[in-house]
Short mmCIF file of C-alpha atoms in Angstrom, two decimals:
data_model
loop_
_atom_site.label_atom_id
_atom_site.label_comp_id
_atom_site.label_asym_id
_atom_site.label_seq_id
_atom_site.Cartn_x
_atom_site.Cartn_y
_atom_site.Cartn_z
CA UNK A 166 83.04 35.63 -23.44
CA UNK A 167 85.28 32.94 -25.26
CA UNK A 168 88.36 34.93 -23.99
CA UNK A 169 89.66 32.24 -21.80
CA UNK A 170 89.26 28.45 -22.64
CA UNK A 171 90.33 25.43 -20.90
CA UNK A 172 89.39 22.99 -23.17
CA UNK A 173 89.69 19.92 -20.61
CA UNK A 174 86.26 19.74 -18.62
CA UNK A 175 88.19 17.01 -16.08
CA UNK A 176 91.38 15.55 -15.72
CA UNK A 177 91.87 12.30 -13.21
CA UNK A 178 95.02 12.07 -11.80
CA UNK A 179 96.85 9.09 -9.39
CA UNK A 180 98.00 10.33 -5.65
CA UNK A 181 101.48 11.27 -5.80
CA UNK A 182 101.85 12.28 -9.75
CA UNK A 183 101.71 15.59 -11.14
CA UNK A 184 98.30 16.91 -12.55
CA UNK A 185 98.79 19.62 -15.38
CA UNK A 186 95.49 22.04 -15.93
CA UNK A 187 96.13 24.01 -19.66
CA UNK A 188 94.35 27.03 -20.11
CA UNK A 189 94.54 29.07 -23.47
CA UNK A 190 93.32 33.15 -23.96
CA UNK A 191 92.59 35.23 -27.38
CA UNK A 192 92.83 38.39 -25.79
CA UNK A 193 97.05 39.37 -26.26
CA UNK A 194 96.29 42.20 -24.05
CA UNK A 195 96.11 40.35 -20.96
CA UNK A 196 98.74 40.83 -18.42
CA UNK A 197 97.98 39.23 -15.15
CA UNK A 198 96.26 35.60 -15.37
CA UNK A 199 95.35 33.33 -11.86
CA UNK A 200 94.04 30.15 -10.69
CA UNK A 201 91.64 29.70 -8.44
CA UNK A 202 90.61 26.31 -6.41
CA UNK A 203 86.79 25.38 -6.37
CA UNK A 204 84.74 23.26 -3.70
CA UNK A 205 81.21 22.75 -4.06
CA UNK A 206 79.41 25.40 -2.15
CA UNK A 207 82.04 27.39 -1.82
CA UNK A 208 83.54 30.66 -3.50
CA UNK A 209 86.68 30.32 -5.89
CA UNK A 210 89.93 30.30 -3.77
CA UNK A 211 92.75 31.83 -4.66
CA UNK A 212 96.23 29.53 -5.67
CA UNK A 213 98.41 31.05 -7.41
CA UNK A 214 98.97 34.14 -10.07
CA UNK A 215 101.58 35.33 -12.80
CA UNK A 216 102.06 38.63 -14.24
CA UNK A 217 102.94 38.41 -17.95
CA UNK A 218 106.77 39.58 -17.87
CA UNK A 219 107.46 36.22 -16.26
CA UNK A 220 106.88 32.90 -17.56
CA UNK A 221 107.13 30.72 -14.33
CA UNK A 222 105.43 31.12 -10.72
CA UNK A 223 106.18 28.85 -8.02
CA UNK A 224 104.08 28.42 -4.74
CA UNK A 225 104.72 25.00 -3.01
CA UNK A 226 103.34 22.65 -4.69
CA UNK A 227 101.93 24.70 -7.47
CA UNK A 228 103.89 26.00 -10.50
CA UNK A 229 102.26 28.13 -12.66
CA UNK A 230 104.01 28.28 -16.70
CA UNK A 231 103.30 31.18 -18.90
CA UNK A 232 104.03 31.06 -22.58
CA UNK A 233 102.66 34.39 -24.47
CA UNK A 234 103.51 33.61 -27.74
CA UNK A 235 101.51 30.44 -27.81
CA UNK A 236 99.16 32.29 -25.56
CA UNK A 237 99.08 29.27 -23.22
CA UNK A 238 99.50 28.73 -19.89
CA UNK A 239 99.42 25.95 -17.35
CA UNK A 240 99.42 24.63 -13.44
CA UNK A 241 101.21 21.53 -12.26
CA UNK A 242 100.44 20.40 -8.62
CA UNK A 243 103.11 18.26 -7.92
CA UNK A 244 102.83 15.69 -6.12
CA UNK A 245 98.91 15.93 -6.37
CA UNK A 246 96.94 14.96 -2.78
CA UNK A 247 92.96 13.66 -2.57
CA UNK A 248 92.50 17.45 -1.03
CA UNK A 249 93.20 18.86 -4.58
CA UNK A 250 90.52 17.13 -5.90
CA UNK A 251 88.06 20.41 -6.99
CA UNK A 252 87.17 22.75 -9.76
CA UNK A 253 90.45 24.57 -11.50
CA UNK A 254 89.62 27.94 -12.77
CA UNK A 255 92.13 30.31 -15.04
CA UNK A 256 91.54 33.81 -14.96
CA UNK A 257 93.27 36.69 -16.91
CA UNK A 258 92.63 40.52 -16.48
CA UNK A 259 94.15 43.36 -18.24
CA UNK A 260 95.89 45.91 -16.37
CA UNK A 261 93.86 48.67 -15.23
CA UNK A 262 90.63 46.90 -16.04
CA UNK A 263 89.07 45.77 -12.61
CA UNK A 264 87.93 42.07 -13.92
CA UNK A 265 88.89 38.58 -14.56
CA UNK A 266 88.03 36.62 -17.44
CA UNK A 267 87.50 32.98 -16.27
CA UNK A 268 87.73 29.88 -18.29
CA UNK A 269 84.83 27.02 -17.76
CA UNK A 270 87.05 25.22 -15.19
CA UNK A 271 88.20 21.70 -15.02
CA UNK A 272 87.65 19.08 -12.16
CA UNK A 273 90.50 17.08 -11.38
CA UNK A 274 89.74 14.20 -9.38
CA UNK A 275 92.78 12.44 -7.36
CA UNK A 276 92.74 8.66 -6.57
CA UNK A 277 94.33 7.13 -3.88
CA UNK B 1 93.08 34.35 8.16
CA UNK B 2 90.71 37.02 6.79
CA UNK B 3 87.89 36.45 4.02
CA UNK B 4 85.24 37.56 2.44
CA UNK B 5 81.54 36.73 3.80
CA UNK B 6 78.21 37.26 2.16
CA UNK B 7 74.62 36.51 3.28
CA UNK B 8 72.42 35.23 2.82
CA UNK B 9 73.66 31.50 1.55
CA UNK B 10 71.00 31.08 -0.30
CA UNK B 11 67.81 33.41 -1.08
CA UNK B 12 64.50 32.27 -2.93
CA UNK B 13 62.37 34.97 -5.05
CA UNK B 14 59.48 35.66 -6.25
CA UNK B 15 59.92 37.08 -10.11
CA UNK B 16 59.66 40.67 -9.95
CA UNK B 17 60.59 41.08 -6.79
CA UNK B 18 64.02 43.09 -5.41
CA UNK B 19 66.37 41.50 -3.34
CA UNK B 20 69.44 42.46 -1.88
CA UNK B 21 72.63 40.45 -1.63
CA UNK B 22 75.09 41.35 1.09
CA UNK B 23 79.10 41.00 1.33
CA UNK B 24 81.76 42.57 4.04
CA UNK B 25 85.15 42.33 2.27
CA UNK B 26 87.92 41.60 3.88
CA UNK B 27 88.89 44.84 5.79
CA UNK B 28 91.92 46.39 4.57
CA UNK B 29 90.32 46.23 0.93
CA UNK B 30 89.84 48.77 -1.57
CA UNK B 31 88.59 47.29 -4.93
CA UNK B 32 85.16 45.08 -4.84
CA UNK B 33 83.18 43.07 -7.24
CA UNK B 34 80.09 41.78 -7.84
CA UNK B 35 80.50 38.25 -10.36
CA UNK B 36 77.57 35.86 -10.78
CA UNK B 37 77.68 31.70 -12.23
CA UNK B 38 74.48 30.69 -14.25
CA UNK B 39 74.30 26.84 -13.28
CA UNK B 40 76.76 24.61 -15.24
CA UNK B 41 77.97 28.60 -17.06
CA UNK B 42 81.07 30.04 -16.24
CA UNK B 43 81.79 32.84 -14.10
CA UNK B 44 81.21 36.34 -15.17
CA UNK B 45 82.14 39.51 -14.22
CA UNK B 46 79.04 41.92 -13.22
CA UNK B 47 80.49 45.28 -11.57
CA UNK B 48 83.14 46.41 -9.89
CA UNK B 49 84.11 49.26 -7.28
CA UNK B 50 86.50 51.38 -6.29
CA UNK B 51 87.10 54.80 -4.19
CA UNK B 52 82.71 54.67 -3.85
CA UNK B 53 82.34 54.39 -7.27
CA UNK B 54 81.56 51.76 -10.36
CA UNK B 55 84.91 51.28 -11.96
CA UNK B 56 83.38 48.83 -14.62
CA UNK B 57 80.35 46.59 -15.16
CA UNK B 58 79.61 44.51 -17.89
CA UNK B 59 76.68 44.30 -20.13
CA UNK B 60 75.26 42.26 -17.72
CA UNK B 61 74.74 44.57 -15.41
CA UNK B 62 71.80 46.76 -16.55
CA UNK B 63 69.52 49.36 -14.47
CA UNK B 64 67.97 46.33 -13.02
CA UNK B 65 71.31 46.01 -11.13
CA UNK B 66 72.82 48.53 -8.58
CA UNK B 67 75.87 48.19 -5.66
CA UNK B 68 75.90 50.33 -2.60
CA UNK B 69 78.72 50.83 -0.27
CA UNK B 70 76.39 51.88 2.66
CA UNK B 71 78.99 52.03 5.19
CA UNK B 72 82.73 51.14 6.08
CA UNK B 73 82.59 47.72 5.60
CA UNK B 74 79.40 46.43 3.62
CA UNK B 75 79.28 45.73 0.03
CA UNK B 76 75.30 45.24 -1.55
CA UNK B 77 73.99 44.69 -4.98
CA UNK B 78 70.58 44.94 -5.32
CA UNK B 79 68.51 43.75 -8.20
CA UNK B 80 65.38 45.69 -8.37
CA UNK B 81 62.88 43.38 -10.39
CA UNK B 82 64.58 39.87 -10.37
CA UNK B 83 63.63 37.47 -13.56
CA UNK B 84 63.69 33.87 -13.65
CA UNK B 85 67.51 34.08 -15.50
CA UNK B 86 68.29 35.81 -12.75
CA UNK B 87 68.69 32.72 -10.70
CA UNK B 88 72.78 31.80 -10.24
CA UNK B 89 75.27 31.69 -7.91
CA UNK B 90 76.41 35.43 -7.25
CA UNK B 91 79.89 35.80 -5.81
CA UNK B 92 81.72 39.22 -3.90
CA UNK B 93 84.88 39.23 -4.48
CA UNK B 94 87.52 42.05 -2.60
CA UNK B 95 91.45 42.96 -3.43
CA UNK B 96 93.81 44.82 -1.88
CA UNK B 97 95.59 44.93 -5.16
CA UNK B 98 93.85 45.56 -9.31
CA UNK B 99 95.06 42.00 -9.80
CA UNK B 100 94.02 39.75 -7.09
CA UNK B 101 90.41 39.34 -5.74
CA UNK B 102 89.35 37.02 -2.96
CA UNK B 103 86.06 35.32 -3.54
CA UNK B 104 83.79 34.97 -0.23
CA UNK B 105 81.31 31.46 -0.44
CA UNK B 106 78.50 32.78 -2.64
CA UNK B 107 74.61 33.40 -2.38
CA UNK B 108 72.41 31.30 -4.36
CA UNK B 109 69.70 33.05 -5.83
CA UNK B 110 66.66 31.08 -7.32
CA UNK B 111 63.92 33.35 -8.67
CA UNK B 112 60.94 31.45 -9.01
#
């Protein structure tokens, strides 16, 4: 399932600056997509979500930027804390089909 | 805060033999799923549930594979005659909403 991709397998990022995860789809019939925070040895946790008649979602910290017709969409953590440092899933789902698509994930590691 | 639980954490198998993986979703949950991660794979979908029955599964999920809601609040899959590729991470995951799902911590499953 190539549907999702995030195409950057880690990012390192200074404490304080903003971090920026990109995830691109195929699938144009999406119309929910989420991120979701992984530890080691634990489940996926869920961050943040945007439904596809919106192109921004803001929770805190975390911003969430939806651009359909480049099929894109990203997560800024701003200002980024050692705590963030953990896997970064996407996930899209289309409506009225009870799954996500994930991407591979990428670890962003924050130095102090 | 509520969240999802499953048990065992982790479970070692003979090939060939069944096991059964256990979840309670969080309570006021309707829709549940069953998602598994091969080691260094991404996540994938296996089955989900809704109103007692399979909404969706994947190709993944083949007779091997089965789910039971056996009473008000646990959620089981159950793979009859486990294989060595059978070994992965297998996640629950529970929503109140289509969209959202809430991931409880994993069992890891090592078929031997």
């Amino acid at each position: 399932d190539q549907q999702v991709k995030q195409n950057s397998p880690s990012l390192s990022v200074q404490e304080g600056r903003i971090s920026i995860l990109n995830c691109d789809y195929t699938n144009s019939m999406f119309d929910y997509f989420l991120w979701y925070k992984k530890y080691p040895a634990e489940g996926p946790t869920f961050l943040i979500s945007i439904s596809s008649i919106k192109d921004k979602n803001e929770d805190g910290r975390f911003t969430v930027f939806l651009n359909k017709s480049a099929k894109h969409l990203s997560l800024h953590i701003v200002p980024s804390q050692p705590g963030d440092s953990a896997v970064y899933f996407c996930a899209a789902s289309v409506l009225g089909d009870y799954k996500l698509s994930f991407g591979a994930g990428t670890t962003v590691t924050v130095r102090a | 805060e509520p969240e999802v639980t499953q048990t065992p954490s982790h479970q070692v198998t003979q090939m060939g033999q069944e096991v059964i993986l256990r979840c309670v979703p969080i309570s006021n949950h309707l829709y549940f799923y069953w998602y598994r991660q091969i080691l260094g794979q991404k996540v994938e979908f296996l089955v989900s549930f809704y109103n007692n029955e399979i909404s969706e599964k994947s190709e993944i999920f083949d007779d091997q594979f089965s789910v039971e809601r056996p009473d008000g609040s646990n959620f089981t899959l159950k793979i009859r005659s486990t294989k060595l590729e059978d070994s992965a991470m297998y996640f629950c995951a529970s929503g109140d909403r289509w969209e959202t799902q809430y991931f409880g911590p994993g069992t890891r499953l090592l078929v031997l």
